[in-house]
Structures are given as structure tokens and as C-alpha cells.
PDB file of C-alpha atoms in Angstrom:
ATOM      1  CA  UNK A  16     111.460 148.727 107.875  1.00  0.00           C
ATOM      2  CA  UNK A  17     114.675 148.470 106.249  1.00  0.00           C
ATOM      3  CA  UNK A  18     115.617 145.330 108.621  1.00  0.00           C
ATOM      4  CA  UNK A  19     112.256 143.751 107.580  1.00  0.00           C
ATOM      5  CA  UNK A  20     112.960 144.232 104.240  1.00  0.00           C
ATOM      6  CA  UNK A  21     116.413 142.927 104.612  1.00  0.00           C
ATOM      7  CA  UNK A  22     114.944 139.724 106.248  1.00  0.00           C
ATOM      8  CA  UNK A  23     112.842 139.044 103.640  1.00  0.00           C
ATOM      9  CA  UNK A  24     115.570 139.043 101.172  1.00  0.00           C
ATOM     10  CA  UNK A  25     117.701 136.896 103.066  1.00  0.00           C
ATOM     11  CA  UNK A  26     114.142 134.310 103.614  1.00  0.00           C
ATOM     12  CA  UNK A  27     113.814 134.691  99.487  1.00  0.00           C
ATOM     13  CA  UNK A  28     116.998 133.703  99.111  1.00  0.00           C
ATOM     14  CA  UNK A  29     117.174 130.643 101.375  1.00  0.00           C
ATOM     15  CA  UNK A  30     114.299 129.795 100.215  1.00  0.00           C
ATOM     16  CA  UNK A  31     115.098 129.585  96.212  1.00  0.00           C
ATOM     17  CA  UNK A  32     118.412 127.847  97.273  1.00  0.00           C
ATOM     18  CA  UNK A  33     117.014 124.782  99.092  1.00  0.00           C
ATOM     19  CA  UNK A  34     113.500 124.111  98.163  1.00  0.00           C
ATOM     20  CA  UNK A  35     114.112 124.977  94.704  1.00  0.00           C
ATOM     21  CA  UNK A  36     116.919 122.126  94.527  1.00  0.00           C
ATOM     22  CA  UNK A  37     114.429 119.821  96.489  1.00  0.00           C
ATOM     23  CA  UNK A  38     111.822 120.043  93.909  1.00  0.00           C
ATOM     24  CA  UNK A  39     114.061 119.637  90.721  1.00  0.00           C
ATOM     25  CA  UNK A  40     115.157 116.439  92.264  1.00  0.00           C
ATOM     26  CA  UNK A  41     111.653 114.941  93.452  1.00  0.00           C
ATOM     27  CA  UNK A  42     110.750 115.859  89.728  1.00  0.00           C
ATOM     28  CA  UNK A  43     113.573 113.476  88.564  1.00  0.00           C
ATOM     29  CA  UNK A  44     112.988 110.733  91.122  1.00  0.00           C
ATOM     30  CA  UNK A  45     109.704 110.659  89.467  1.00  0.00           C
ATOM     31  CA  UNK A  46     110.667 110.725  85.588  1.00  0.00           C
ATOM     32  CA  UNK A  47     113.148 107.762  86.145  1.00  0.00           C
ATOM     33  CA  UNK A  48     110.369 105.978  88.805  1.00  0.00           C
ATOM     34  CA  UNK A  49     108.204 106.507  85.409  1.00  0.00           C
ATOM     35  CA  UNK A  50     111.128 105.161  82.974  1.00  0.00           C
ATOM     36  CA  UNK A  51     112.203 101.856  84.836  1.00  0.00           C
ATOM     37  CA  UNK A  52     110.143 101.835  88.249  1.00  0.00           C
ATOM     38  CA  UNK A  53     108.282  98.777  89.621  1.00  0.00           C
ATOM     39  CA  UNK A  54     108.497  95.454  89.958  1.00  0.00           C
ATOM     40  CA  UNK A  55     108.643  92.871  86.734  1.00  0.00           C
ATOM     41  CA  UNK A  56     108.220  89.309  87.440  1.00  0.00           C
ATOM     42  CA  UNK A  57     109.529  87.126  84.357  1.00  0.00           C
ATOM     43  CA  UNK A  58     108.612  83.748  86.153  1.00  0.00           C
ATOM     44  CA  UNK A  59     105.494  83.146  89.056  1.00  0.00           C
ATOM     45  CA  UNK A  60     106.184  80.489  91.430  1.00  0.00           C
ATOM     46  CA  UNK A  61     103.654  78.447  93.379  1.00  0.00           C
ATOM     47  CA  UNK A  62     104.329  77.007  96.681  1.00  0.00           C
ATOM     48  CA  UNK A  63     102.646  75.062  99.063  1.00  0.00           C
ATOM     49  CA  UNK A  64     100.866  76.602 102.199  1.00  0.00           C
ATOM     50  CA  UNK A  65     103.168  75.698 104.587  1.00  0.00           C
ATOM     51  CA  UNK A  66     105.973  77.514 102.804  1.00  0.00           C
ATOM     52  CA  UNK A  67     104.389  80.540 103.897  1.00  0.00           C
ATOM     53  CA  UNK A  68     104.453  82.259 107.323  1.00  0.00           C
ATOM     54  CA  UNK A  69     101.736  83.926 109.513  1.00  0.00           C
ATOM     55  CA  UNK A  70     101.598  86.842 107.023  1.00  0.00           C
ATOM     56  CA  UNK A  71     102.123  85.233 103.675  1.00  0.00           C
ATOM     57  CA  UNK A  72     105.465  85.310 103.417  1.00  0.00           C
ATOM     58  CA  UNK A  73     107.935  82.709 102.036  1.00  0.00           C
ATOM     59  CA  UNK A  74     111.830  83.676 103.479  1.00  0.00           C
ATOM     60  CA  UNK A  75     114.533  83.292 101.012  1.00  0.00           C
ATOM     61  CA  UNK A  76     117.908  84.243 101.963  1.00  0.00           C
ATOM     62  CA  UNK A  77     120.319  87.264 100.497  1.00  0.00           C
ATOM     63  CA  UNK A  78     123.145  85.550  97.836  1.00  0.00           C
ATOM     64  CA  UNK A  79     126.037  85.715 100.395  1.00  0.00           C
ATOM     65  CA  UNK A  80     124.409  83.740 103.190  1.00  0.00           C
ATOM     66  CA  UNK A  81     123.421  80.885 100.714  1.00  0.00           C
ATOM     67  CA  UNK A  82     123.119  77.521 102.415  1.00  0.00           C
ATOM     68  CA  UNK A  83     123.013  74.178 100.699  1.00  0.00           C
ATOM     69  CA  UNK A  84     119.193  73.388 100.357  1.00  0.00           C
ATOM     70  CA  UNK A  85     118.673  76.664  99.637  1.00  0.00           C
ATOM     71  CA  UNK A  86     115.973  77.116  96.665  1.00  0.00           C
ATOM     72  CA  UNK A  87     116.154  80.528  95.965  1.00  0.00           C
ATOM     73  CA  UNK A  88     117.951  84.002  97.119  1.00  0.00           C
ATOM     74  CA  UNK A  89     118.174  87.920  96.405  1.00  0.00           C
ATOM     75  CA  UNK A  90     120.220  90.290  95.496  1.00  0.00           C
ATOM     76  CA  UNK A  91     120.195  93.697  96.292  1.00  0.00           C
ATOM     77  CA  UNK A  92     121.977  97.238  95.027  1.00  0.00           C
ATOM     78  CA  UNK A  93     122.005 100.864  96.160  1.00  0.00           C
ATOM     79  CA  UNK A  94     123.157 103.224  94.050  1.00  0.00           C
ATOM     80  CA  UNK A  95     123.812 106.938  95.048  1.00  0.00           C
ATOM     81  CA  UNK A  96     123.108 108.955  91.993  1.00  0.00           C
ATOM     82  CA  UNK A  97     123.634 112.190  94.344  1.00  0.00           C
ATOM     83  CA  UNK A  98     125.449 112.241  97.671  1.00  0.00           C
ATOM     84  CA  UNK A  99     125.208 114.945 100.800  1.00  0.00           C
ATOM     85  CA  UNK A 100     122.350 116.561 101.328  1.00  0.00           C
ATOM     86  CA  UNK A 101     120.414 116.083  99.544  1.00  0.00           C
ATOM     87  CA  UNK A 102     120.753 112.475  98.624  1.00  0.00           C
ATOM     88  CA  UNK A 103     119.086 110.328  95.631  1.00  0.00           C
ATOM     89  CA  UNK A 104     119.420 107.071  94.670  1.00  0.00           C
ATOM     90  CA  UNK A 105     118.330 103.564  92.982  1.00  0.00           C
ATOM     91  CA  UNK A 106     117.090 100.758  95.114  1.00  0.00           C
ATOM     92  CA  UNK A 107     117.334  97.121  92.748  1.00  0.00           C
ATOM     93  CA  UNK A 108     116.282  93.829  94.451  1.00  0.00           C
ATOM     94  CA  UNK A 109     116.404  90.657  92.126  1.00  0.00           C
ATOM     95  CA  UNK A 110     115.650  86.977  93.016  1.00  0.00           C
ATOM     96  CA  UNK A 111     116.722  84.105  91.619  1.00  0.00           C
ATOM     97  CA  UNK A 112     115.919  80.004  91.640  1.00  0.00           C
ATOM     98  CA  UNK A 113     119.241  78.325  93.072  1.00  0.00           C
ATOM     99  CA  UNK A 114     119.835  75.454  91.116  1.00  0.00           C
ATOM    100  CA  UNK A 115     119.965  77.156  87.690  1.00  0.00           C
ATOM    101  CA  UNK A 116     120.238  80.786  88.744  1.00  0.00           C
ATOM    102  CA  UNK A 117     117.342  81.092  86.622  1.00  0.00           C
ATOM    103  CA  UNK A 118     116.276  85.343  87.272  1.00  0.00           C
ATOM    104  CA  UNK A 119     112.352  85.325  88.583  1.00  0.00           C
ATOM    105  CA  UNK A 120     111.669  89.500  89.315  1.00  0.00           C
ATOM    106  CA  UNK A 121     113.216  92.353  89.956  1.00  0.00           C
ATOM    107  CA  UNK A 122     111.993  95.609  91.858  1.00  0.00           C
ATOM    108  CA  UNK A 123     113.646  99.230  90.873  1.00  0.00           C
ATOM    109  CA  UNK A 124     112.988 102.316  93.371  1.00  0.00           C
ATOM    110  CA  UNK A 125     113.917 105.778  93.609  1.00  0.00           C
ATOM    111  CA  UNK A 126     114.441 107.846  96.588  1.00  0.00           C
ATOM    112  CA  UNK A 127     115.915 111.549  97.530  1.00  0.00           C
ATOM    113  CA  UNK A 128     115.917 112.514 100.706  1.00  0.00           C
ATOM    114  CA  UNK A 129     117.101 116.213 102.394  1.00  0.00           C
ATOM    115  CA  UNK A 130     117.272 118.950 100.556  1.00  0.00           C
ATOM    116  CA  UNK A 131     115.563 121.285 103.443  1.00  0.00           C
ATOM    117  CA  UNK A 132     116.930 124.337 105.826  1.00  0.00           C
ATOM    118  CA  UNK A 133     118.445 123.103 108.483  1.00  0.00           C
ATOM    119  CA  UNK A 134     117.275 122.762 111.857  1.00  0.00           C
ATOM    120  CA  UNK A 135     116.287 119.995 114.674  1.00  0.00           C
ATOM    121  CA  UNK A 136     113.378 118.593 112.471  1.00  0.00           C
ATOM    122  CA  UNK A 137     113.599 115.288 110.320  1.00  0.00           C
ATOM    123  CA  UNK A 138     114.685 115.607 106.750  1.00  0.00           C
ATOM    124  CA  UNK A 139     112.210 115.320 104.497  1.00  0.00           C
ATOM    125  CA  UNK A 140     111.666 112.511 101.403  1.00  0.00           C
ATOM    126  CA  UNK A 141     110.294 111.742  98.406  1.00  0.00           C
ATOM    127  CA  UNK A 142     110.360 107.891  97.091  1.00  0.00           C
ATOM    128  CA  UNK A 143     108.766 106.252  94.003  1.00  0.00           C
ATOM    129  CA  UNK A 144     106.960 103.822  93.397  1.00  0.00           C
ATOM    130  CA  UNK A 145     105.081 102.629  96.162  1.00  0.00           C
ATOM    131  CA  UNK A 146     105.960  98.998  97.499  1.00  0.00           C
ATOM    132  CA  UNK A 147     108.991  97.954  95.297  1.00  0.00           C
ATOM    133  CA  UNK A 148     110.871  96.579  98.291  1.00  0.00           C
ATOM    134  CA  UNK A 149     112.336  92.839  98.300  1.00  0.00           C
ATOM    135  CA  UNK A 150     108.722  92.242 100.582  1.00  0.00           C
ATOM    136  CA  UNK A 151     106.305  93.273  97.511  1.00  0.00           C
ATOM    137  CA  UNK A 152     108.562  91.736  95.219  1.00  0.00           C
ATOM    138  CA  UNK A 153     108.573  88.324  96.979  1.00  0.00           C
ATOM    139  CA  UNK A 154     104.356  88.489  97.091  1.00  0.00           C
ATOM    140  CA  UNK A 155     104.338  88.750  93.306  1.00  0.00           C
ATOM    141  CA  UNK A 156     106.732  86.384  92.577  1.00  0.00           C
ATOM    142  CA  UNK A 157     105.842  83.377  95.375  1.00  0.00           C
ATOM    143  CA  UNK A 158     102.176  83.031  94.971  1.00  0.00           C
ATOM    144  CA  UNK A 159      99.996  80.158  97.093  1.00  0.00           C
ATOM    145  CA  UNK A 160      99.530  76.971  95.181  1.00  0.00           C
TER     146      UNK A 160
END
């Protein structure tokens, strides 16, 4: 009894100490997704049919690999608000028009991931909001003319 007991304990413990820390954090991934979250678009673009691929997409290329002829590009950031395990941070894609770097949209996520008892299983996540990655971004900003 006493060893059952003892276990117990021990499970409580664990327990408190890593799912407790989990949930604090997928309760702040969600209060900043609900401050600055999303996708903005200050300026819609139309484009002609054949700029856009099978699936509707229009490929611009990421600021460093720039070519001349280029009409527009993203940037990206990660930032780690909390490293280890568990992790959270602050996804931030932003496109731009070349010729005048004139800014178009930006997308802002928030991700932890981790936080569980170890073992051989995946670590589990928590993101917000849904589709703010450079993808959705591009479909709202590079609409069919």
C-alpha cells in the first residue's frame, strides 16, 4: 500500500511539473495569437492567370536570393521567446514589391512545442492561428485578375 501510495505521489508530482508548465504556455501562445496574430494585407495585388501555378500559387523568392527581374520577395523571422523544452516562439513573414520596397502583408504566428514527460513518443504542440504561413499569406495578397 505504502509503495502505491508512494507512486502516486511521485505521478502527482510529475504531473504538476510538466503539464502544468505546458498549459501556462499554450495559454500565452494564445493571448499574444489574440494580440497581434494573423495575416494583414495593406496592399492586394492582381495578376494574370498565368502567373499562377497548378494550385494557385504565384512564387516569389526570399530577400537574399533576389534576382534582377524579380517583382517581389519575403522576408521571414523566428523568434524564440523560450528555448529547451519546452520551446515558444514568433513566426513573421512579410512581402514586399521590388522596385519600391513598397510592404504588401505580413503574417504573425505563435508556436510552443514540448513541454511533456519524456519518453519515445513525439512532443506535443500547440500553434496559433491557423494558416499564417508565407503560403496563406501569398493567397491573400496575390489574388487572380
Amino acid at each position: 500500500m505504502k509503495k502505491i501510495a508512494l507512486f502516486l505521489f511521485a505521478s502527482l508530482i510529475v504531473y504538476a511539473t510538466f503539464f502544468t508548465e505546458k498549459d501556462r504556455l499554450d495559454r500565452e501562445v494564445k493571448r499574444l495569437c489574440a494580440i497581434d496574430g494573423g495575416i494583414k494585407v495593406y496592399e492586394t495585388v492582381k495578376l494574370p492567370a498565368e502567373r499562377f501555378d497548378q494550385y494557385g500559387q504565384i512564387s516569389i523568392p526570399y530577400k537574399k536570393n533576389v534576382k534582377a527581374g524579380d517583382e517581389y520577395y519575403y522576408e521571414s523571422s523566428t523568434v524564440y521567446l523560450i528555448r529547451g523544452n519546452p520551446e515558444m516562439w514568433r513566426s513573421h513573414y512579410r512581402v514586399y514589391r521590388a522596385y519600391d520596397s513598397k510592404f504588401l502583408g505580413e503574417s504573425v504566428g505563435y508556436a510552443r512545442v514540448g513541454g511533456d514527460i519524456p519518453g519515445p513518443w513525439h512532443s506535443s504542440s500547440y500553434s496559433c492561428p491557423d494558416k499564417v504561413d508565407i503560403t496563406d499569406l501569398k493567397k491573400q495578397i496575390f489574388v487572380e485578375n
